[in-house]
Short mmCIF file of C-alpha atoms in Angstrom, two decimals:
data_model
loop_
_atom_site.label_atom_id
_atom_site.label_comp_id
_atom_site.label_asym_id
_atom_site.label_seq_id
_atom_site.Cartn_x
_atom_site.Cartn_y
_atom_site.Cartn_z
CA MET A 1 -102.47 137.59 68.24
CA PRO A 2 -104.30 140.95 67.94
CA ALA A 3 -102.24 144.02 68.74
CA HIS A 4 -104.86 145.27 71.19
CA SER A 5 -107.32 143.71 73.64
CA ASP A 6 -110.74 144.88 75.01
CA THR A 7 -111.89 143.87 78.53
CA GLU A 8 -115.36 144.60 79.75
CA SER A 9 -114.38 148.18 81.03
CA ARG A 10 -116.05 151.07 79.33
CA PRO A 11 -113.63 153.58 77.67
CA THR A 12 -113.66 157.23 78.58
CA PRO A 13 -114.77 159.76 76.10
CA GLY A 14 -112.11 160.45 73.56
CA SER A 15 -110.50 157.03 73.90
CA ASP A 16 -109.55 155.01 70.68
CA ILE A 17 -111.85 152.13 71.46
CA ASP A 18 -115.62 152.04 70.74
CA THR A 19 -117.87 150.83 73.49
CA GLU A 20 -119.29 148.19 71.04
CA SER A 21 -115.89 147.11 70.19
CA ARG A 22 -116.18 147.87 66.53
CA PRO A 23 -112.80 147.90 65.01
CA THR A 24 -111.89 150.99 63.10
CA PRO A 25 -110.59 150.60 59.57
CA GLY A 26 -107.12 149.16 59.81
CA SER A 27 -107.38 148.03 63.44
CA ASP A 28 -106.39 144.52 64.47
CA ILE A 29 -109.57 143.86 66.50
CA ASP A 30 -112.47 141.80 65.08
CA THR A 31 -115.20 140.66 67.55
CA GLU A 32 -115.98 137.68 65.35
CA SER A 33 -112.22 136.62 65.41
CA ARG A 34 -112.10 136.10 61.67
CA PRO A 35 -108.43 135.18 60.86
CA THR A 36 -106.53 137.37 58.55
CA PRO A 37 -104.99 135.68 55.40
CA GLY A 38 -102.02 133.59 56.57
CA SER A 39 -102.96 133.57 60.23
CA GLY A 40 -103.17 130.31 62.16
CA THR A 41 -106.31 131.05 64.15
CA ASP A 42 -109.92 130.27 63.12
CA THR A 43 -112.50 130.30 65.91
CA GLU A 44 -114.96 128.43 63.74
CA SER A 45 -112.46 125.41 63.58
CA ARG A 46 -112.85 124.86 59.94
CA PRO A 47 -110.81 121.70 59.11
CA THR A 48 -107.71 122.17 56.91
CA LEU A 49 -106.63 119.79 54.26
CA ASP A 50 -104.29 118.29 56.89
CA THR A 51 -106.95 117.42 59.42
CA ALA A 52 -108.19 113.82 59.69
CA VAL A 53 -111.85 114.76 59.92
CA ASP A 54 -114.11 114.16 57.04
CA ALA A 55 -116.93 116.68 57.10
CA THR A 56 -119.15 114.50 55.08
CA ALA A 57 -118.94 111.84 57.84
CA LEU A 58 -120.37 114.18 60.55
CA ASP A 59 -124.00 113.73 61.68
CA ALA A 60 -126.28 116.83 61.32
CA THR A 61 -126.98 116.70 64.97
CA THR A 62 -123.61 118.33 65.91
CA ALA A 63 -125.52 121.59 66.33
CA GLU A 64 -125.88 120.77 69.99
CA GLY A 65 -122.14 120.40 70.33
CA ALA A 66 -121.99 116.59 70.57
CA ASP A 67 -119.29 114.66 68.66
CA ALA A 68 -120.95 112.94 65.73
CA PRO A 69 -120.01 109.31 64.98
CA SER A 70 -118.18 108.50 61.85
CA ARG A 71 -120.05 106.77 59.05
CA ARG A 72 -117.26 104.21 58.72
CA ARG A 73 -118.06 101.26 60.98
CA ARG A 74 -115.07 99.73 62.73
CA LEU A 75 -114.57 96.31 61.22
CA GLU A 76 -113.76 93.07 63.15
CA PRO A 77 -110.40 91.54 62.32
CA ASP A 78 -111.89 88.81 60.12
CA GLU A 79 -114.07 91.40 58.27
CA ARG A 80 -110.98 93.61 57.72
CA ARG A 81 -108.98 90.67 56.47
CA ALA A 82 -111.71 89.76 54.07
CA GLN A 83 -111.95 93.29 52.84
CA ILE A 84 -108.25 93.44 52.02
CA LEU A 85 -108.30 90.04 50.30
CA ALA A 86 -111.34 91.08 48.14
CA CYS A 87 -109.44 94.16 46.99
CA ALA A 88 -106.44 91.97 46.27
CA ILE A 89 -108.42 89.49 44.27
CA ASP A 90 -109.61 92.42 42.00
CA MET A 91 -106.21 93.95 41.58
CA PHE A 92 -104.39 90.65 40.76
CA GLY A 93 -107.11 90.07 38.17
CA GLU A 94 -106.66 93.45 36.68
CA ARG A 95 -102.89 93.58 36.19
CA PRO A 96 -99.76 91.48 36.28
CA TYR A 97 -98.28 90.39 39.63
CA ALA A 98 -95.36 92.85 39.30
CA ALA A 99 -97.74 95.78 38.70
CA VAL A 100 -99.68 95.28 41.88
CA SER A 101 -98.51 97.71 44.66
CA THR A 102 -99.36 97.00 48.23
CA ALA A 103 -99.41 100.74 48.90
CA GLU A 104 -102.16 101.19 46.16
CA LEU A 105 -103.97 98.12 47.49
CA ALA A 106 -103.98 99.68 50.99
CA GLN A 107 -105.36 102.92 49.54
CA ARG A 108 -108.10 100.95 47.70
CA ALA A 109 -109.04 98.93 50.81
CA GLY A 110 -108.98 102.08 52.97
CA VAL A 111 -106.48 100.60 55.45
CA ALA A 112 -103.00 101.35 56.62
CA ARG A 113 -100.30 99.57 54.57
CA GLY A 114 -99.09 97.92 57.95
CA LEU A 115 -102.42 96.07 58.21
CA ILE A 116 -101.61 94.18 54.93
CA ASN A 117 -98.40 92.91 56.52
CA HIS A 118 -100.16 92.20 59.82
CA TYR A 119 -102.76 89.94 58.23
CA PHE A 120 -100.87 88.43 55.23
CA GLY A 121 -97.14 89.09 55.55
CA ASN A 122 -95.44 90.25 52.30
CA LYS A 123 -96.77 90.60 48.80
CA ARG A 124 -96.10 86.96 47.94
CA ASP A 125 -97.94 85.72 51.04
CA LEU A 126 -100.84 87.90 49.97
CA TYR A 127 -100.89 86.43 46.51
CA LEU A 128 -100.73 82.87 47.79
CA ALA A 129 -103.89 83.76 49.91
CA VAL A 130 -105.55 84.92 46.75
CA VAL A 131 -104.59 81.68 44.90
CA ARG A 132 -106.08 79.67 47.81
CA ARG A 133 -109.23 81.70 47.71
CA MET A 134 -109.59 81.20 43.91
CA VAL A 135 -109.36 77.32 44.05
CA THR A 136 -111.16 76.79 47.38
CA LEU A 137 -114.36 74.69 46.82
CA PRO A 138 -117.49 74.84 48.98
CA ARG A 139 -117.55 72.42 51.88
CA PRO A 140 -118.95 68.96 50.78
CA GLU A 141 -121.82 69.18 53.32
CA ALA A 142 -122.80 72.58 51.65
CA MET A 143 -123.11 70.96 48.23
CA THR A 144 -126.13 69.07 46.91
CA VAL A 145 -125.17 66.04 45.03
CA PRO A 146 -127.30 65.94 41.84
CA THR A 147 -129.62 63.10 41.02
CA GLY A 148 -131.22 61.88 37.82
CA THR A 149 -129.79 60.40 34.68
CA MET A 150 -126.12 60.59 33.72
CA ARG A 151 -126.72 63.46 31.41
CA GLU A 152 -128.52 65.36 34.17
CA ARG A 153 -125.66 64.74 36.57
CA VAL A 154 -123.11 65.79 34.09
CA ASP A 155 -125.00 69.13 33.21
CA ALA A 156 -125.23 69.91 37.01
CA SER A 157 -121.59 69.19 37.51
CA VAL A 158 -120.47 71.43 34.59
CA ALA A 159 -122.75 74.15 35.76
CA TRP A 160 -121.14 73.94 39.19
CA LEU A 161 -117.66 74.24 37.50
CA LEU A 162 -118.57 77.27 35.53
CA ASP A 163 -120.22 78.93 38.41
CA THR A 164 -116.95 78.49 40.39
CA ILE A 165 -114.91 79.88 37.54
CA GLY A 166 -117.15 82.84 36.76
CA GLU A 167 -117.18 84.16 40.42
CA HIS A 168 -113.76 85.66 39.84
CA GLY A 169 -113.26 85.09 36.32
CA HIS A 170 -110.01 86.94 35.27
CA THR A 171 -108.31 86.27 38.60
CA TRP A 172 -109.14 82.57 38.37
CA VAL A 173 -107.75 82.35 34.84
CA LYS A 174 -104.51 84.16 35.77
CA VAL A 175 -103.98 82.11 38.90
CA THR A 176 -104.65 78.76 37.45
CA GLY A 177 -102.71 79.68 34.34
CA HIS A 178 -99.43 80.43 36.25
CA GLU A 179 -99.54 83.99 35.14
CA GLY A 180 -98.79 85.25 38.68
CA ILE A 181 -95.24 84.80 40.10
CA GLY A 182 -94.23 82.17 37.57
CA ASP A 183 -92.94 78.74 38.54
CA ASP A 184 -93.41 78.90 42.29
CA PRO A 185 -93.35 75.63 44.18
CA GLU A 186 -95.94 76.77 46.73
CA VAL A 187 -98.42 77.94 44.06
CA GLN A 188 -97.90 74.70 42.27
CA ARG A 189 -98.60 72.72 45.49
CA ILE A 190 -101.78 74.66 46.11
CA LEU A 191 -103.07 74.21 42.49
CA ASP A 192 -102.24 70.43 42.58
CA GLU A 193 -104.16 69.99 45.70
CA ALA A 194 -107.06 72.07 44.17
CA ASP A 195 -107.03 69.82 41.03
CA THR A 196 -107.37 66.69 43.28
CA ALA A 197 -110.13 68.20 45.32
CA ALA A 198 -112.11 69.22 42.23
CA ALA A 199 -111.57 65.71 40.76
CA ASP A 200 -112.92 64.19 43.98
CA ARG A 201 -115.98 66.48 43.87
CA VAL A 202 -116.75 65.66 40.28
CA VAL A 203 -116.46 61.93 40.89
CA ARG A 204 -118.84 62.29 43.83
CA MET A 205 -121.27 64.34 41.82
CA MET A 206 -121.27 61.52 39.18
CA GLY A 207 -122.11 59.03 42.01
CA LEU A 208 -118.94 56.99 41.21
CA GLU A 209 -116.97 57.62 44.36
CA GLU A 210 -117.57 53.97 45.53
CA SER A 211 -115.99 52.57 42.26
CA LEU A 212 -113.15 50.11 42.83
CA HIS A 213 -111.26 52.01 40.30
CA SER A 214 -112.09 55.57 41.41
CA ASP A 215 -108.35 56.50 41.70
CA GLU A 216 -108.12 55.95 37.91
CA LEU A 217 -111.16 57.91 37.31
CA ARG A 218 -109.94 60.79 39.44
CA ALA A 219 -106.78 60.85 37.40
CA LEU A 220 -108.84 61.07 34.26
CA VAL A 221 -110.79 63.90 35.67
CA ARG A 222 -107.67 65.70 36.61
CA CYS A 223 -106.68 65.53 32.93
CA TYR A 224 -110.16 66.81 32.12
CA GLY A 225 -109.29 69.71 34.31
CA GLY A 226 -106.82 71.02 31.80
CA LEU A 227 -109.60 71.35 29.26
CA VAL A 228 -111.73 73.20 31.82
CA LYS A 229 -108.93 75.79 32.31
CA ALA A 230 -108.49 76.16 28.64
CA ALA A 231 -112.13 76.66 28.02
CA GLY A 232 -112.43 79.07 30.83
CA ARG A 233 -109.81 81.32 29.19
CA GLU A 234 -111.59 81.18 25.86
CA TRP A 235 -114.88 82.23 27.58
CA ILE A 236 -113.60 84.82 30.08
CA VAL A 237 -110.41 86.29 28.58
CA ARG A 238 -110.72 85.96 24.83
CA GLY A 239 -114.43 86.04 24.55
CA SER A 240 -114.34 83.52 21.72
CA LEU A 241 -116.90 81.27 23.25
CA THR A 242 -120.06 81.95 25.23
CA ARG A 243 -120.78 80.26 28.54
CA GLN A 244 -123.40 78.10 26.87
CA GLN A 245 -120.84 76.91 24.22
CA VAL A 246 -118.26 76.21 26.97
CA HIS A 247 -120.97 74.29 28.93
CA SER A 248 -121.72 72.13 25.82
CA LEU A 249 -118.10 71.39 25.18
CA LEU A 250 -117.35 70.40 28.81
CA ALA A 251 -120.53 68.39 29.17
CA ASP A 252 -119.87 66.33 25.97
CA MET A 253 -116.35 65.62 27.02
CA LEU A 254 -117.29 64.70 30.59
CA ARG A 255 -119.93 62.25 29.40
CA THR A 256 -117.52 60.71 26.97
CA LEU A 257 -114.88 60.27 29.69
CA ILE A 258 -117.25 58.58 31.96
CA THR A 259 -119.21 56.46 29.66
CA GLU A 260 -116.50 55.57 27.12
CA THR A 261 -113.06 56.50 28.09
CA PHE A 262 -113.04 55.19 31.66
CA PRO A 263 -114.53 51.78 30.82
CA ASN A 264 -111.81 51.44 28.09
CA VAL A 265 -109.01 52.37 30.35
CA HIS A 266 -110.31 50.00 33.06
CA GLY A 267 -110.72 47.21 30.47
CA ASP A 268 -107.11 47.64 29.31
CA ASN A 269 -105.90 46.71 32.87
#
């Protein structure tokens, strides 16, 4: 605090205080209350590094003294969860599982670390959520079953597969290639269910779901899924094949499977 104060009383002649309250050199009074170096007072309330106020988030209309709203909109729980999951998908695609830190993830997502535990549990639970997201297919009613010749159906099916892979390329490759937490039973269960769902979808897109031997065909398509994963790695990770080259490979193999391999397998029974 200043060593001297000045009320509204006028000083008598000869006093040490000026009627305009101008401080003399070396005095402790400053009518603008500018803090001295090291003091804890600042009447202009300039935020320090420890304050939680971001000056860039304040509206210019604060000249009238109103509190300005923050530019960051408060998210609903589902939106916040989706935001955290999107950041996790990126991070697990960028680095190995062991190198992903939930503290860094929280910083990237702009949330408190406790929110990750609240929405997902521990790090493994979060990774399982990423795996599910990578292999989740659109709802059947949201998908248009292709029509036309067998070649046209195959091309449409392969294009759909590559669109699904390409959405989160590197993360998809790592998740389906068991590059995350290794031989985890829960991860394997999720991937097995996804392989079956994808095989069902391909059979449906081929218009063969009513076949009396559709279970055998689904098994063959699940085997075909191994080629899809390997081709996806060559395209996305290694860059040794273009998407068009991968499309040609997968389309040729799927046509052969349906028109030649499946009839031969069925005929052997």
